[in-house]
Amino acid sequence: MPLQTLLLHFEEDQASAARIAQAAGMATACLERHRFPDGELKLRLPPALPRRVVLLRTLDHPNEKLVELLLVARTARQLGAQHLTLVAPYLAYMRQDIAFHPGEVISQRVVGSFLAGLFDAVITVDPHLHRVATLQEAVPVPHTVVLSGAPLLSDWIAAHVQAPLLVGPDEESAQWIAQAAARHNFDFAVCHKIRHGDRHVEVTLPDIKVAGRSVVLLDDVASSGHTLAEAARLLLAAGAASVDVAVTHALFADNAVQLIQTAGVGKVWSTDCIPHTTNAVSMAAAIADALLS
């Protein structure tokens, strides 16, 4: 991607944008935003844009942000942008990929189609895909790039935990656990989970010896924290010497970090896909490489 590419971002994403722009060697511009008393948004872009534009917007708390994407993308086309890339380190609405009950909205399909109507390319990190094989099936744009935080989290764990045992809190984490474990030849296993609600889960430990081990629970996303907390309690009850947590996406709603720490978790590490006090690993270089390829 040529140097005249411009990276657009909002004020709250300035630090992340600066890291990516420095690694990619591109200019940045901050979008201006005013919120009227009734909640409507007034946005302002640079008055003239280059042919290629990148918009950085991580989609935690996504509902208002999706409106922002609509307003910015449509206006960017009018101001000269011919190729628009969305960099969404966290991509929302990917988990609902089928209708579990009659009448349910398949959010992945709707939001994916919405984004495809705005952008030419999408770059994201560890999207929550299960019954859909590729990101392009979920977001049918001409070009998609899926990065993973698992290798970099694995590097961080290798530098901070001696002989760790990686454990996935549920079967959905298996793909990230296997990837992270293979990078440094770590031992690994995956728990079994039955979900009874957003904050009510039943976890069963894998058939593996954890007594005396330094365990790291690793997953793509942490939201309510209840699955991680339950897994941590069981691991410590089974004799684990310590339990730490490493996640790609630090959603951590409400008191989630406090919840898992109360369960006995020591360190909590995350990537900077979502800004959070637990951020330890930066995805900026990987995102820059994807933009330049």
XYZ file of C-alpha atoms in Angstrom:
293
model
C 0.000 0.000 0.000
C 1.589 3.321 -1.102
C 2.704 6.034 1.278
C -0.061 8.412 0.129
C -2.586 6.181 1.865
C -4.263 8.049 4.722
C -5.281 6.397 7.982
C -8.423 7.919 9.480
C -9.279 7.431 13.143
C -11.325 8.830 15.994
C -9.785 10.614 18.969
C -10.079 7.636 21.312
C -8.147 5.463 18.832
C -5.284 7.939 18.430
C -2.667 5.891 20.289
C -3.466 2.726 18.329
C -3.522 4.665 15.048
C -0.131 6.192 15.796
C 1.439 2.774 16.394
C 0.010 1.354 13.163
C 0.882 4.447 11.113
C 4.462 4.490 12.376
C 4.913 0.824 11.503
C 3.301 1.265 8.073
C 4.851 4.620 7.251
C 1.586 6.369 6.496
C -0.067 9.642 7.442
C -2.985 9.883 9.856
C -5.921 12.217 10.311
C -8.295 12.423 13.266
C -12.007 12.584 12.501
C -13.918 15.355 14.240
C -17.084 14.365 16.070
C -19.854 16.404 17.653
C -22.805 14.866 19.436
C -26.045 16.828 19.475
C -28.187 16.839 22.645
C -30.517 14.236 21.116
C -27.601 11.878 20.472
C -27.228 12.434 16.732
C -23.688 12.664 15.390
C -22.009 15.304 13.261
C -18.709 14.084 11.808
C -16.042 15.914 9.809
C -13.392 14.369 7.554
C -10.433 16.073 5.842
C -11.882 18.032 2.898
C -9.844 16.130 0.297
C -8.798 12.490 0.528
C -6.261 10.384 -1.378
C -7.358 7.504 -3.551
C -6.681 4.909 -0.842
C -8.027 5.420 2.667
C -7.874 3.230 5.759
C -10.389 3.628 8.583
C -9.375 2.280 11.985
C -12.319 1.422 14.231
C -12.331 -1.428 16.701
C -15.949 -2.498 17.172
C -16.412 -3.098 20.866
C -19.650 -1.377 21.996
C -20.502 -1.482 18.305
C -23.957 -0.029 17.780
C -23.091 3.671 17.520
C -19.800 2.818 15.826
C -21.619 1.086 12.988
C -23.485 4.327 12.310
C -20.148 6.148 12.330
C -18.798 3.705 9.735
C -21.794 4.377 7.507
C -21.396 8.147 7.709
C -17.616 8.152 7.275
C -17.417 5.611 4.455
C -20.130 7.248 2.353
C -18.570 10.694 2.800
C -15.030 9.438 2.128
C -16.150 8.260 -1.321
C -17.507 11.727 -2.057
C -14.215 13.321 -0.960
C -12.028 11.305 -3.344
C -11.431 7.915 -1.739
C -11.660 5.127 -4.316
C -10.480 2.243 -2.147
C -11.570 1.968 1.480
C -10.082 -0.488 3.960
C -11.658 -1.076 7.361
C -9.212 -2.077 10.076
C -11.409 -3.462 12.840
C -9.085 -5.228 15.311
C -12.239 -6.446 17.050
C -15.111 -7.276 14.694
C -18.525 -7.327 16.381
C -21.641 -9.381 15.622
C -19.730 -12.418 14.330
C -20.937 -14.972 16.928
C -24.577 -15.153 15.770
C -24.066 -17.096 12.519
C -27.263 -19.185 12.566
C -30.781 -18.765 13.909
C -31.030 -20.933 17.023
C -34.746 -20.176 17.371
C -37.407 -19.193 14.813
C -37.349 -15.484 14.081
C -33.840 -14.805 15.373
C -31.746 -12.341 13.390
C -28.557 -13.867 11.956
C -26.504 -10.846 12.957
C -23.290 -11.973 11.274
C -25.012 -12.084 7.903
C -26.701 -8.707 8.302
C -23.689 -6.809 9.653
C -21.340 -8.554 7.217
C -23.479 -7.452 4.279
C -23.662 -3.917 5.718
C -19.859 -3.664 5.929
C -19.440 -5.131 2.457
C -21.581 -2.297 1.096
C -19.167 0.257 2.550
C -15.642 -1.140 2.253
C -13.389 -2.784 -0.321
C -11.254 -4.625 2.235
C -11.477 -5.645 5.891
C -8.589 -6.470 8.229
C -9.385 -7.955 11.623
C -7.903 -10.083 14.408
C -9.290 -13.424 15.606
C -12.887 -12.977 14.468
C -15.357 -15.177 16.358
C -16.112 -17.546 13.454
C -17.289 -21.113 14.009
C -19.802 -22.484 11.526
C -18.464 -20.131 8.825
C -15.091 -21.169 7.432
C -13.720 -17.816 6.229
C -14.153 -14.146 7.036
C -15.046 -13.470 3.396
C -18.131 -15.648 3.787
C -19.222 -13.499 6.731
C -18.142 -10.157 5.228
C -18.247 -10.535 1.430
C -15.761 -7.816 0.445
C -13.168 -8.329 -2.323
C -10.265 -8.619 0.126
C -10.130 -9.842 3.731
C -7.216 -10.417 6.094
C -7.498 -12.363 9.338
C -4.674 -11.915 11.819
C -4.273 -13.722 15.123
C -3.163 -12.591 18.525
C -2.379 -16.169 19.587
C 1.260 -16.257 18.359
C 2.147 -12.947 20.028
C 0.384 -13.914 23.242
C 2.316 -17.181 23.113
C 5.569 -15.211 22.856
C 4.533 -13.107 25.852
C 3.647 -16.185 27.890
C 6.963 -17.833 26.985
C 8.811 -14.784 28.329
C 6.821 -14.547 31.574
C 5.758 -18.072 32.616
C 8.084 -21.029 33.056
C 6.868 -24.289 31.474
C 3.245 -23.155 31.162
C 0.258 -25.375 30.544
C -2.153 -23.623 28.174
C -5.818 -24.336 28.805
C -8.752 -23.244 26.701
C -11.862 -22.429 28.762
C -14.197 -24.068 26.195
C -14.187 -25.992 22.930
C -14.485 -22.796 20.885
C -11.021 -21.761 22.087
C -9.390 -24.895 20.652
C -8.162 -23.244 17.443
C -6.332 -20.467 19.328
C -4.972 -22.795 22.007
C -3.489 -25.155 19.414
C -1.897 -22.285 17.509
C -0.368 -20.691 20.606
C 0.869 -24.010 21.993
C 2.524 -25.082 18.736
C 4.599 -21.886 18.583
C 6.614 -22.797 21.684
C 5.736 -26.487 22.062
C 3.649 -25.847 25.165
C 1.447 -28.517 26.722
C -2.210 -27.683 26.191
C -5.756 -28.885 26.817
C -9.320 -27.614 26.421
C -12.204 -27.521 28.893
C -15.795 -28.490 28.144
C -18.469 -25.837 28.716
C -22.239 -25.855 28.905
C -23.721 -22.350 28.737
C -26.988 -21.769 30.610
C -26.967 -17.984 30.065
C -24.683 -14.969 29.612
C -23.502 -15.240 33.230
C -24.239 -18.874 34.065
C -21.844 -21.512 32.726
C -20.876 -25.031 33.681
C -17.227 -25.958 33.020
C -15.592 -29.385 33.103
C -11.794 -29.676 33.238
C -9.955 -31.741 30.608
C -8.496 -35.109 31.568
C -4.968 -33.831 32.174
C -2.826 -33.463 35.283
C -2.731 -29.827 36.412
C -1.351 -30.263 39.935
C 1.742 -28.123 40.398
C 1.474 -26.619 36.912
C 1.573 -22.940 35.962
C -1.616 -22.674 33.937
C -2.505 -19.937 31.475
C -6.125 -19.744 30.353
C -6.071 -18.484 26.770
C -9.013 -17.401 24.619
C -9.938 -15.057 21.791
C -12.302 -12.918 23.840
C -13.232 -12.255 27.464
C -16.569 -10.568 28.070
C -18.453 -11.280 31.305
C -15.511 -13.284 32.706
C -17.729 -16.024 34.125
C -16.282 -18.848 32.005
C -12.707 -17.845 32.872
C -13.574 -17.485 36.554
C -15.218 -20.904 36.746
C -12.308 -22.562 34.903
C -9.793 -20.840 37.189
C -11.592 -22.014 40.340
C -11.628 -25.602 39.106
C -7.953 -25.512 38.061
C -6.829 -24.167 41.425
C -9.007 -26.709 43.249
C -7.270 -29.408 41.167
C -3.884 -28.225 42.442
C -2.642 -25.784 39.805
C 0.269 -23.754 41.173
C -1.022 -20.601 39.480
C -3.593 -19.500 36.913
C -3.081 -16.510 34.638
C -5.239 -15.316 31.720
C -4.307 -14.214 28.199
C -6.913 -13.035 25.680
C -6.911 -11.352 22.291
C -9.976 -9.170 22.893
C -10.331 -7.554 26.308
C -14.049 -6.731 26.294
C -14.221 -7.268 30.080
C -17.736 -5.950 30.687
C -18.691 -4.491 34.074
C -16.558 -6.053 36.847
C -15.206 -8.956 34.780
C -11.543 -8.458 35.715
C -12.403 -8.280 39.413
C -14.531 -11.405 39.003
C -11.709 -13.504 37.579
C -9.181 -12.137 40.055
C -11.511 -13.053 42.913
C -11.587 -16.565 41.458
C -7.809 -16.750 41.985
C -6.397 -15.555 38.661
C -3.032 -13.828 38.963
C -1.938 -11.928 35.858
C -4.332 -10.848 33.114
C -2.828 -10.060 29.695
C -4.446 -8.943 26.448
C -3.571 -7.549 23.035
C -4.264 -3.906 22.205
C -7.108 -4.774 19.800
C -9.385 -3.172 22.407
C -7.727 -0.534 24.606
C -7.679 -1.782 28.200
C -5.461 -1.636 31.266
C -4.531 -5.306 30.687
C -2.988 -4.621 27.244
C 0.453 -6.239 27.084
C 0.889 -7.192 23.415
C 0.594 -4.870 20.415
C -0.897 -5.947 17.091
C 0.321 -2.770 15.335
C 3.202 -4.362 13.414
C 1.036 -7.239 12.162
C -1.720 -4.838 11.058
C 0.841 -2.603 9.329
C 2.262 -5.604 7.454
C -1.253 -6.509 6.300
C -1.834 -2.942 5.074
C 1.438 -2.955 3.155
C 1.019 -6.353 1.523
